[in-house]
Short mmCIF file of C-alpha atoms and ligand atoms in Angstrom, two decimals:
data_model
loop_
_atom_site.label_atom_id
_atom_site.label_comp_id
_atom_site.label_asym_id
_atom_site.label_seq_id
_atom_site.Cartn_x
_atom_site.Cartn_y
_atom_site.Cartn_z
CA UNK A 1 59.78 -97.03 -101.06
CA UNK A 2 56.48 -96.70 -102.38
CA UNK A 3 55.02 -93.72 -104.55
CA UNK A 4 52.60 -92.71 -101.52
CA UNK A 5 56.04 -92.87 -98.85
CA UNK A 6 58.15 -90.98 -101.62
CA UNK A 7 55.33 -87.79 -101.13
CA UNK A 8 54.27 -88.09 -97.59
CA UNK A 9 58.25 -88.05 -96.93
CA UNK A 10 59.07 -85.43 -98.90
CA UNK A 11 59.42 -81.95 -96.94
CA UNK A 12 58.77 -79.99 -100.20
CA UNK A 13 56.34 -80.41 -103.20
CA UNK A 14 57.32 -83.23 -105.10
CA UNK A 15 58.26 -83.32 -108.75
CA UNK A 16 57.04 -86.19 -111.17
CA UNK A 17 55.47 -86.56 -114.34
CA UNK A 18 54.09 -88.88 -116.95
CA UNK A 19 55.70 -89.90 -120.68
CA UNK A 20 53.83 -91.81 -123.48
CA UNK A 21 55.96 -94.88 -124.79
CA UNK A 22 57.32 -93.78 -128.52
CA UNK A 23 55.29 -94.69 -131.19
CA UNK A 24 55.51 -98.52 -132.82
CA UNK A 25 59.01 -98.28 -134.51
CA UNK A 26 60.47 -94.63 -133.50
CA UNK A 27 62.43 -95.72 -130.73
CA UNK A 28 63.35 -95.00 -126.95
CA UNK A 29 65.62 -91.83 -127.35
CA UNK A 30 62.98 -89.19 -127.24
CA UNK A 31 62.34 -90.49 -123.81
CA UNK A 32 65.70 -90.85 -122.86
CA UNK A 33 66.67 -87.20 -123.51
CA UNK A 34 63.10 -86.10 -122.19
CA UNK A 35 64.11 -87.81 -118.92
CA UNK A 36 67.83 -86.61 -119.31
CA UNK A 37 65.72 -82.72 -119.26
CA UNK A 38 64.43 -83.30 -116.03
CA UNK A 39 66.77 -84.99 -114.70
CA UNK A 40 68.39 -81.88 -112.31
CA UNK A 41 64.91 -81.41 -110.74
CA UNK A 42 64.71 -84.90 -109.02
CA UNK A 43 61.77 -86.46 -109.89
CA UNK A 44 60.17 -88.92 -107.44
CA UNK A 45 58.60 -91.08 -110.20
CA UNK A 46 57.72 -90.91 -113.52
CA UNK A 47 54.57 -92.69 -114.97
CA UNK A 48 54.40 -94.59 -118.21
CA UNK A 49 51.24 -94.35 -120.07
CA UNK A 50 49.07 -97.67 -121.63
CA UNK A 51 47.60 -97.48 -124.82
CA UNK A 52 45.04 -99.99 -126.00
CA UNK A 53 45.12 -101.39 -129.10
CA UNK A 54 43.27 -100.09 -132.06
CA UNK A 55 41.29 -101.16 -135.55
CA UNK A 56 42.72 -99.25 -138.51
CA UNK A 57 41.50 -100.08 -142.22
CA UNK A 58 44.02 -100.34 -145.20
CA UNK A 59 42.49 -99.23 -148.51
CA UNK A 60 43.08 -102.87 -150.60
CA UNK A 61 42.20 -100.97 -153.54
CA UNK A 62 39.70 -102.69 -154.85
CA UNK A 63 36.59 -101.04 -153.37
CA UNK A 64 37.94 -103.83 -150.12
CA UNK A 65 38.92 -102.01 -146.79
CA UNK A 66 41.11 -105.10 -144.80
CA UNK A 67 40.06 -104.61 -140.81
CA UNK A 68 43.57 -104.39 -138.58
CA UNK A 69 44.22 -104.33 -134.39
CA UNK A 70 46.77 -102.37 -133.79
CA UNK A 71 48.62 -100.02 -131.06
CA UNK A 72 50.52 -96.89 -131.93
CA UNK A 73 52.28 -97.31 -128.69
CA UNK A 74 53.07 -100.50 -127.34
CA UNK A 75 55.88 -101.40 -124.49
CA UNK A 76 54.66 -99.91 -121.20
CA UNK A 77 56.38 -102.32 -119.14
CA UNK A 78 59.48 -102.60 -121.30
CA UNK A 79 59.82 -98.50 -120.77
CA UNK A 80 59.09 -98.60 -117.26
CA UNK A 81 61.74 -101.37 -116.69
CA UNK A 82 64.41 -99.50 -118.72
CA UNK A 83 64.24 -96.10 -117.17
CA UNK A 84 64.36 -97.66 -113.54
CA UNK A 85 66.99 -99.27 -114.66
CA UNK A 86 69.34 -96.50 -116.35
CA UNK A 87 68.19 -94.08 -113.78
CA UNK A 88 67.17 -95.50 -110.54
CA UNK A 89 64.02 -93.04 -111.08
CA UNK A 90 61.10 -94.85 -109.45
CA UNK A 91 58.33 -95.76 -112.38
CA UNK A 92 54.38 -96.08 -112.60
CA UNK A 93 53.15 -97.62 -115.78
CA UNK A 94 49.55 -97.43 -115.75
CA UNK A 95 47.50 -100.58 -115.73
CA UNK A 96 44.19 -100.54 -117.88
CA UNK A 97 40.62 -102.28 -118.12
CA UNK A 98 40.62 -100.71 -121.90
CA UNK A 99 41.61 -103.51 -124.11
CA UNK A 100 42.47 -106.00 -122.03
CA UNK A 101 41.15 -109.09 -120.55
CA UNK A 102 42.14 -110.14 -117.08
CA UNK A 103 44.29 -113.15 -117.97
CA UNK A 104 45.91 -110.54 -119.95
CA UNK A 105 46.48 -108.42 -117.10
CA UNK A 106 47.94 -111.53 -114.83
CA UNK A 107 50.37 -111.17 -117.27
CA UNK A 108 51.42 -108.07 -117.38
CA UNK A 109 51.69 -108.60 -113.29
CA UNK A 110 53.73 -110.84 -113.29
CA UNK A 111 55.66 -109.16 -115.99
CA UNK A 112 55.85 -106.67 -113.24
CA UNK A 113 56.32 -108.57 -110.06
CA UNK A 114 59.50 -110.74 -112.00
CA UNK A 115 61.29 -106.90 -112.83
CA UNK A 116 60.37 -105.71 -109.33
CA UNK A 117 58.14 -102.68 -110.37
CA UNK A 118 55.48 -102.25 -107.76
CA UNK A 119 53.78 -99.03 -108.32
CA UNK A 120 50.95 -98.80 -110.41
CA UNK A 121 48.41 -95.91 -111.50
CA UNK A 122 45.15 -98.17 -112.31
CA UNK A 123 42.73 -96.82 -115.17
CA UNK A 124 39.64 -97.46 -117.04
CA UNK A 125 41.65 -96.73 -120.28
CA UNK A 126 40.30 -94.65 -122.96
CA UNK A 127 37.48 -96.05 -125.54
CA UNK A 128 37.96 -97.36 -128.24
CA UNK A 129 38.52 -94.72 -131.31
CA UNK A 130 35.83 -95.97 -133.13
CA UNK A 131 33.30 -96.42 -129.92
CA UNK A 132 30.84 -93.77 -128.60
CA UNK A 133 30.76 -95.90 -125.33
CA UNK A 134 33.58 -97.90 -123.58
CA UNK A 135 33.00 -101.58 -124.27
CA UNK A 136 34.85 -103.75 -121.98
CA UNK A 137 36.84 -106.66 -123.90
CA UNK A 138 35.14 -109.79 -123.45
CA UNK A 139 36.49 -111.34 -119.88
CA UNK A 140 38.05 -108.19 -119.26
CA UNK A 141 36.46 -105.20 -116.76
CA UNK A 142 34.14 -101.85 -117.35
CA UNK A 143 35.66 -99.86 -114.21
CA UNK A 144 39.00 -98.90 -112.57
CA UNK A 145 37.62 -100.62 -109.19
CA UNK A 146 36.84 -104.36 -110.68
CA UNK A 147 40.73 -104.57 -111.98
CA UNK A 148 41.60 -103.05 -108.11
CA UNK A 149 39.83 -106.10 -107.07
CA UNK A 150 42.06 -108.31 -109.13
CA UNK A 151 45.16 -106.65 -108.08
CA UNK A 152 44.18 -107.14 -104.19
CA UNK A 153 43.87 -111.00 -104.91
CA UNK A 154 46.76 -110.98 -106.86
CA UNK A 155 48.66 -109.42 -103.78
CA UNK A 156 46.85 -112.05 -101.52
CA UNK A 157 48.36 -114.41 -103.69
CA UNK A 158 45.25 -115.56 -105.66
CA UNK A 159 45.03 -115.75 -109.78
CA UNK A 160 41.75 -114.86 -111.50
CA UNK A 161 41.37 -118.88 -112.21
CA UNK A 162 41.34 -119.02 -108.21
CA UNK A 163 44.55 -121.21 -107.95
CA UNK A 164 46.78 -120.10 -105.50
CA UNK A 165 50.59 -118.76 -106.11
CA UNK A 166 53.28 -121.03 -104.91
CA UNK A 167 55.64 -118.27 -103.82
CA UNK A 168 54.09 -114.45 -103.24
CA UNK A 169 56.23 -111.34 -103.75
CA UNK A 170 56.69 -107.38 -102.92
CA UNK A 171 52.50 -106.43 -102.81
CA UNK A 172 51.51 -103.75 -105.61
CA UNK A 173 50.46 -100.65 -104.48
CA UNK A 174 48.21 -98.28 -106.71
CA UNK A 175 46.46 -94.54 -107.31
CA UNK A 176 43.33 -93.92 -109.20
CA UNK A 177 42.28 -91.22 -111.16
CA UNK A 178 39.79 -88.62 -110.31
CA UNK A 179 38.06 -85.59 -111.85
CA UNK A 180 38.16 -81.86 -110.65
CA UNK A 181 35.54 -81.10 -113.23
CA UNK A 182 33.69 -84.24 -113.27
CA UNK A 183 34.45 -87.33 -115.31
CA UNK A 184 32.48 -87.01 -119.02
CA UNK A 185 30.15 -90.15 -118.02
CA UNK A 186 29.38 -89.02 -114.41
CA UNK A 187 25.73 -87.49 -114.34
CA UNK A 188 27.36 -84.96 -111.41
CA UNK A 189 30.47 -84.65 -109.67
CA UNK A 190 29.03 -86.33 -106.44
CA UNK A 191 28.00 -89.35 -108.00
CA UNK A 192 32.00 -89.25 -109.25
CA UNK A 193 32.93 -88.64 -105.79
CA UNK A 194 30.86 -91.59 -104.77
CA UNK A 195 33.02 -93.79 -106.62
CA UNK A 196 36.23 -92.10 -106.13
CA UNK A 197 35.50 -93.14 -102.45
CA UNK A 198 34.83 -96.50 -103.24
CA UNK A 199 38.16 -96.85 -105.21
CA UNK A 200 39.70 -95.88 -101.55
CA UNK A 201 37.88 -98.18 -99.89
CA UNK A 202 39.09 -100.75 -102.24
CA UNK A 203 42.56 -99.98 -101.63
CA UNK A 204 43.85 -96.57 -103.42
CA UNK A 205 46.78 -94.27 -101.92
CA UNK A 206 46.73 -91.42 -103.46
CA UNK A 207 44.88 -89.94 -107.04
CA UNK A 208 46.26 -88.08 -109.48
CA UNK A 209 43.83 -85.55 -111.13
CA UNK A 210 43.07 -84.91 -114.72
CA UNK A 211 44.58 -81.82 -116.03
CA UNK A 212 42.99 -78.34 -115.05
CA UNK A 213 43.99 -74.27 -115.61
CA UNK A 214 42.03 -73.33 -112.63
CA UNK A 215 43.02 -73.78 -109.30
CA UNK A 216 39.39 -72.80 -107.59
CA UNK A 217 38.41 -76.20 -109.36
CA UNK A 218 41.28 -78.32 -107.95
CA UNK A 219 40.43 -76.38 -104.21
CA UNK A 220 36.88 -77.02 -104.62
CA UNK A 221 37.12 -80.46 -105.47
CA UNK A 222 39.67 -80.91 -102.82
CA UNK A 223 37.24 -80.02 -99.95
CA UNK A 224 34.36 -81.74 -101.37
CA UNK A 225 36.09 -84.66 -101.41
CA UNK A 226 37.60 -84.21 -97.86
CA UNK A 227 33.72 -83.39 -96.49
CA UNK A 228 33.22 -87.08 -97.87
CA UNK A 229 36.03 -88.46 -95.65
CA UNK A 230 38.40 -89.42 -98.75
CA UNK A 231 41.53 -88.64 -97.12
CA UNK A 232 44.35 -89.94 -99.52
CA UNK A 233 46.29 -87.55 -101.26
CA UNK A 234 44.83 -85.68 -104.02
CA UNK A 235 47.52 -85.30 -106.51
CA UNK A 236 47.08 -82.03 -108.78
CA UNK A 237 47.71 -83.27 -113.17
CA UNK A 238 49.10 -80.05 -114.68
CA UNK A 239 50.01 -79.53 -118.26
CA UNK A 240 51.39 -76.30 -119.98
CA UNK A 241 49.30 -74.77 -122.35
CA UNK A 242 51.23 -74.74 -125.43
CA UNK A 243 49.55 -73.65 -128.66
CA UNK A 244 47.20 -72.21 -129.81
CA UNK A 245 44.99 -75.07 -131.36
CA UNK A 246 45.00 -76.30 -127.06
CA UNK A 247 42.28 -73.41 -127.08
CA UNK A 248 39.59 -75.94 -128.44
CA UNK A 249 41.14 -79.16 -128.08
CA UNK A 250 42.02 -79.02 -124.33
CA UNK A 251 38.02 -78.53 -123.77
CA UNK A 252 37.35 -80.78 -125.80
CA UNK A 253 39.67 -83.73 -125.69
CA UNK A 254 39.89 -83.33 -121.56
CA UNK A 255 36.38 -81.75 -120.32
CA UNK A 256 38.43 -78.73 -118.95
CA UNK A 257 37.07 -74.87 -118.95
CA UNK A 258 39.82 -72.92 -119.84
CA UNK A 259 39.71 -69.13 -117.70
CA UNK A 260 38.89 -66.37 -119.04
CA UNK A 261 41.97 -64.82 -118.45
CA UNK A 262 44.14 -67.24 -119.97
CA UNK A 263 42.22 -67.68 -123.13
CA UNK A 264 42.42 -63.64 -123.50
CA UNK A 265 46.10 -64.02 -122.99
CA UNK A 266 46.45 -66.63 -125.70
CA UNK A 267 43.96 -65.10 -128.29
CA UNK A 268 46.67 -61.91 -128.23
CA UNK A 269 49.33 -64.12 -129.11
CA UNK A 270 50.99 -63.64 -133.51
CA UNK A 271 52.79 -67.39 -132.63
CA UNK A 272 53.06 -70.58 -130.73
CA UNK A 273 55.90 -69.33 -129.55
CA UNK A 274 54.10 -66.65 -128.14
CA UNK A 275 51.28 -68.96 -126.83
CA UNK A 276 54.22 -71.61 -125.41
CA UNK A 277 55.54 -68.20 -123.11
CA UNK A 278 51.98 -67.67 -122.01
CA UNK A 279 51.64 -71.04 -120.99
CA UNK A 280 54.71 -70.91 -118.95
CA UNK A 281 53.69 -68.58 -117.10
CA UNK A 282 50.28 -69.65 -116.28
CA UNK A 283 51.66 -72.56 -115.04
CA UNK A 284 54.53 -71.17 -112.86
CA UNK A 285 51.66 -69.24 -111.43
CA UNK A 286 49.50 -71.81 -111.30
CA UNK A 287 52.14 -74.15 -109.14
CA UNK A 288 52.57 -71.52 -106.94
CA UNK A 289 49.61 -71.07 -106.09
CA UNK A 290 49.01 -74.86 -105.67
CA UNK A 291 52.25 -74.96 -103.72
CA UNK A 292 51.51 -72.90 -101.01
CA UNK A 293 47.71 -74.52 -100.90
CA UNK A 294 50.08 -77.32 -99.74
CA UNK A 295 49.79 -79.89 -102.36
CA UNK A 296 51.74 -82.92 -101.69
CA UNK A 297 53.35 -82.98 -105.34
CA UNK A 298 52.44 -81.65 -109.11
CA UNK A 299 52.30 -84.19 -111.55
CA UNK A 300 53.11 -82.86 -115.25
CA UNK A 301 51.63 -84.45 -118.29
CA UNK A 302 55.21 -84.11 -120.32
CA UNK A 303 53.94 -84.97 -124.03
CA UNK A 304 55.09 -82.20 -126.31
CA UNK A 305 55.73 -80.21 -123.35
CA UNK A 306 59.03 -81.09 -122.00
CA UNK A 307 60.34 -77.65 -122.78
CA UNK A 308 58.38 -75.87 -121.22
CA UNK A 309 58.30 -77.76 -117.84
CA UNK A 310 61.67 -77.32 -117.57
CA UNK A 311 61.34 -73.74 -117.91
CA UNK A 312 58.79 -74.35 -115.37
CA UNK A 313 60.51 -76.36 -113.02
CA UNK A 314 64.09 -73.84 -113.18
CA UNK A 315 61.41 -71.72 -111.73
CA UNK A 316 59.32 -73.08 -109.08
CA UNK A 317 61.74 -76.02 -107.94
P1 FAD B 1 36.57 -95.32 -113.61
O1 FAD B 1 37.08 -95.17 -112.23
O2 FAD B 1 36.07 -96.64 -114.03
O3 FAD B 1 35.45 -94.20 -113.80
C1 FAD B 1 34.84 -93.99 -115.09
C2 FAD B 1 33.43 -93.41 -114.88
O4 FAD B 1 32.58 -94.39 -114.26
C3 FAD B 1 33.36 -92.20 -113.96
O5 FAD B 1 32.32 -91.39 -114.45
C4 FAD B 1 33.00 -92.79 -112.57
O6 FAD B 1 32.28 -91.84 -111.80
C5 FAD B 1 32.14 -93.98 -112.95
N1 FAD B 1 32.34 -95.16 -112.13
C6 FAD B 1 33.47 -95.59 -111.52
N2 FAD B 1 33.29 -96.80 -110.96
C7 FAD B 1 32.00 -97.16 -111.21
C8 FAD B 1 31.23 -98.31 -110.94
N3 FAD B 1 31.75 -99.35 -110.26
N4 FAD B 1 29.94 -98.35 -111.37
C9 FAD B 1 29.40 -97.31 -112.07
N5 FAD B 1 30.11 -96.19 -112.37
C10 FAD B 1 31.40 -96.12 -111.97
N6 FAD B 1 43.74 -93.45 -120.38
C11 FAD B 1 44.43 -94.39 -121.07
O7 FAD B 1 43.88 -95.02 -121.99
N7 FAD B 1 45.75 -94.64 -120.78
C12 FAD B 1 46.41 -94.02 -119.77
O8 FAD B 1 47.58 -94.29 -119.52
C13 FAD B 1 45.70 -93.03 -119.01
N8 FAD B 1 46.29 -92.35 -118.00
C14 FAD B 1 45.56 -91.45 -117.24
C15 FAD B 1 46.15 -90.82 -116.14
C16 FAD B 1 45.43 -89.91 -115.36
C17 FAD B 1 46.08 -89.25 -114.18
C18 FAD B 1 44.07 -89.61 -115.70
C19 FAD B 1 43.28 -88.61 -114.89
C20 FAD B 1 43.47 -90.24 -116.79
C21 FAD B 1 44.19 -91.17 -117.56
N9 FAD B 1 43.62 -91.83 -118.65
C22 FAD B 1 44.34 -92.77 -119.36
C23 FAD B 1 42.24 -91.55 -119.03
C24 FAD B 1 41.21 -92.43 -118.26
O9 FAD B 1 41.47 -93.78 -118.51
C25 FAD B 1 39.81 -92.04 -118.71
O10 FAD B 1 39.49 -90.78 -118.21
C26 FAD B 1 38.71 -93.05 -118.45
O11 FAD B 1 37.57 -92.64 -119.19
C27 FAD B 1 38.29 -93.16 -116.98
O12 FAD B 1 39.22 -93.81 -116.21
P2 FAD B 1 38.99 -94.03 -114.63
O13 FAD B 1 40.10 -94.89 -114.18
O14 FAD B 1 38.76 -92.74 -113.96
O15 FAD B 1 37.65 -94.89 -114.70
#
């Protein structure tokens, strides 16, 4: 079943949530026992995160920096195919434009298609750490929508060299991303809308939405969108405010405005174990709230968080 007939058949809000693969060389435990956590609320999928690959610069010591690519977090599709199969949980791993070129992403489909994962979120990516712009790799794609486009040929059975596949398989089937409070590059939300519409057109089910504190955001955005006749389901991103550093790097980092209320909450706060409790219960209120709006499913953002979404979910699930 796919990711959009898992929600749409579900009588109650769905449960999922997204994990980062463990840094190079720490293992797959922490994700293991982050999954073995959540298990008892019965998530509908779980999403697996990509992470383009980086330049770092070692120090040669003599007055020489040497220029390396690397990624912190490789192994998106080895994840994904390990936790569907020790759990049977249904997986996303998220496909990028960031870093990749499209004969590089052929790959990774068929990597895909051959271990019978079909869901897929499909992303821009991040830039670059040391860009001010996104810069597509060479033969690779700027937006979300061109590496749709590849995917709906790939389904049709096409490669990006235009020779056909001998023998097709299960089609993938996709979300998008989209912005309550406006993507950083988008000169106004309509103008995201705008796109977020064509990414429908072009063949997504369902988008999951960046991370936000207030609801009036999500609810605005969620008619807006609906007055543009985008009718897929509008997935809510939510992720528990944790410590107290969150107060300028959430803002930052994800383009969010933090309420008033909240951030008064958190400035009274001696500890981040204080700040954690707050968060909690922001968020329990928060998915209430959303929950009886009628929102198809909550999607948490699990990194460093895991405890308190299960608090969360012992709560609201
Ligand atoms: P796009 O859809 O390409 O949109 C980017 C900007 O361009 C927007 O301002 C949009 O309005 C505009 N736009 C879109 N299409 C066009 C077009 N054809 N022409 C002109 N303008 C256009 N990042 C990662 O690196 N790895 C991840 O795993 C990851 N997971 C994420 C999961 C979720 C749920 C979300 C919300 C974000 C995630 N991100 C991830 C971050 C995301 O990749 C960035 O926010 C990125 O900057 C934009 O991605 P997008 O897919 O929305 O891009």
């Amino acid at each position: 079943m796919k990711v959009i007939d898992l929600i749409n058949k579900n009588k109650k809000t769905a449960f999922s949530y997204e994990i980062l693969p463990p840094l190079k060389g720490t293992g797959i435990d922490k994700i293991y026992q982050a999954i073995e956590d959540l298990k008892e609320f019965d998530p509908q999928y779980i999403n697996i995160t990509t992470h383009r690959s980086e330049y770092v610069y070692k120090d040669l010591g003599n007055g020489l920096f040497q220029r390396d690519k690397l990624r912190r977090r490789p192994g998106t599709v080895a994840v994904a195919a390990a936790i569907q199969n020790k759990y049977n949980i249904k997986v996303v791993p998220h496909l990028l434009c960031s870093g990749f070129t499209r004969e590089e992403t052929e790959y990774v489909l068929l990597d895909l298609q051959f271990l019978g994962i079909t869901d897929l979120l499909v992303l821009r990516g991040d830039k670059a750490k040391h860009e001010s712009v996104f810069t597509p790799e060479e033969n690779g794609y700027r937006h979300a929508i061109e590496l749709q486009e590849q995917i709906n040929q790939f389904n049709k059975g096409i490669f990006v060299d235009g020779s056909e596949m001998k023998v097709t398989a299960t089609p993938f089937s996709y979300g998008v991303a989209c912005y309550p409070e406006r993507h950083e590059e988008a000169p106004n939300l309509d103008s995201d809308i705008y796109w977020l519409r064509q990414k429908v057109e072009a063949g997504a089910e369902y988008a999951v939405t960046q991370l936000f504190y207030d609801n009036k955001k999500y609810v605005e955005f969620v008619e807006k969108v609906r007055k543009e006749g985008i009718d897929i389901p509008i997935i809510p991103g939510i992720k528990p405010f944790k410590r107290l550093a969150h107060l300028s790097m959430l803002p930052k980092t994800f383009r969010t405005d933090l309420p008033e209320e909240l951030t008064k909450e958190v400035l009274k706060c001696k500890t981040d174990k204080e700040v954690q409790q707050v968060g909690i219960e922001w968020c329990v209120a928060q998915c209430k709230e959303l929950m009886a709006y009628g929102v198809p499913s909550i999607h948490f953002y699990s990194v460093a968080a895991v405890d308190s979404i299960r608090e969360i979910a012992k709560i609201i699930y």
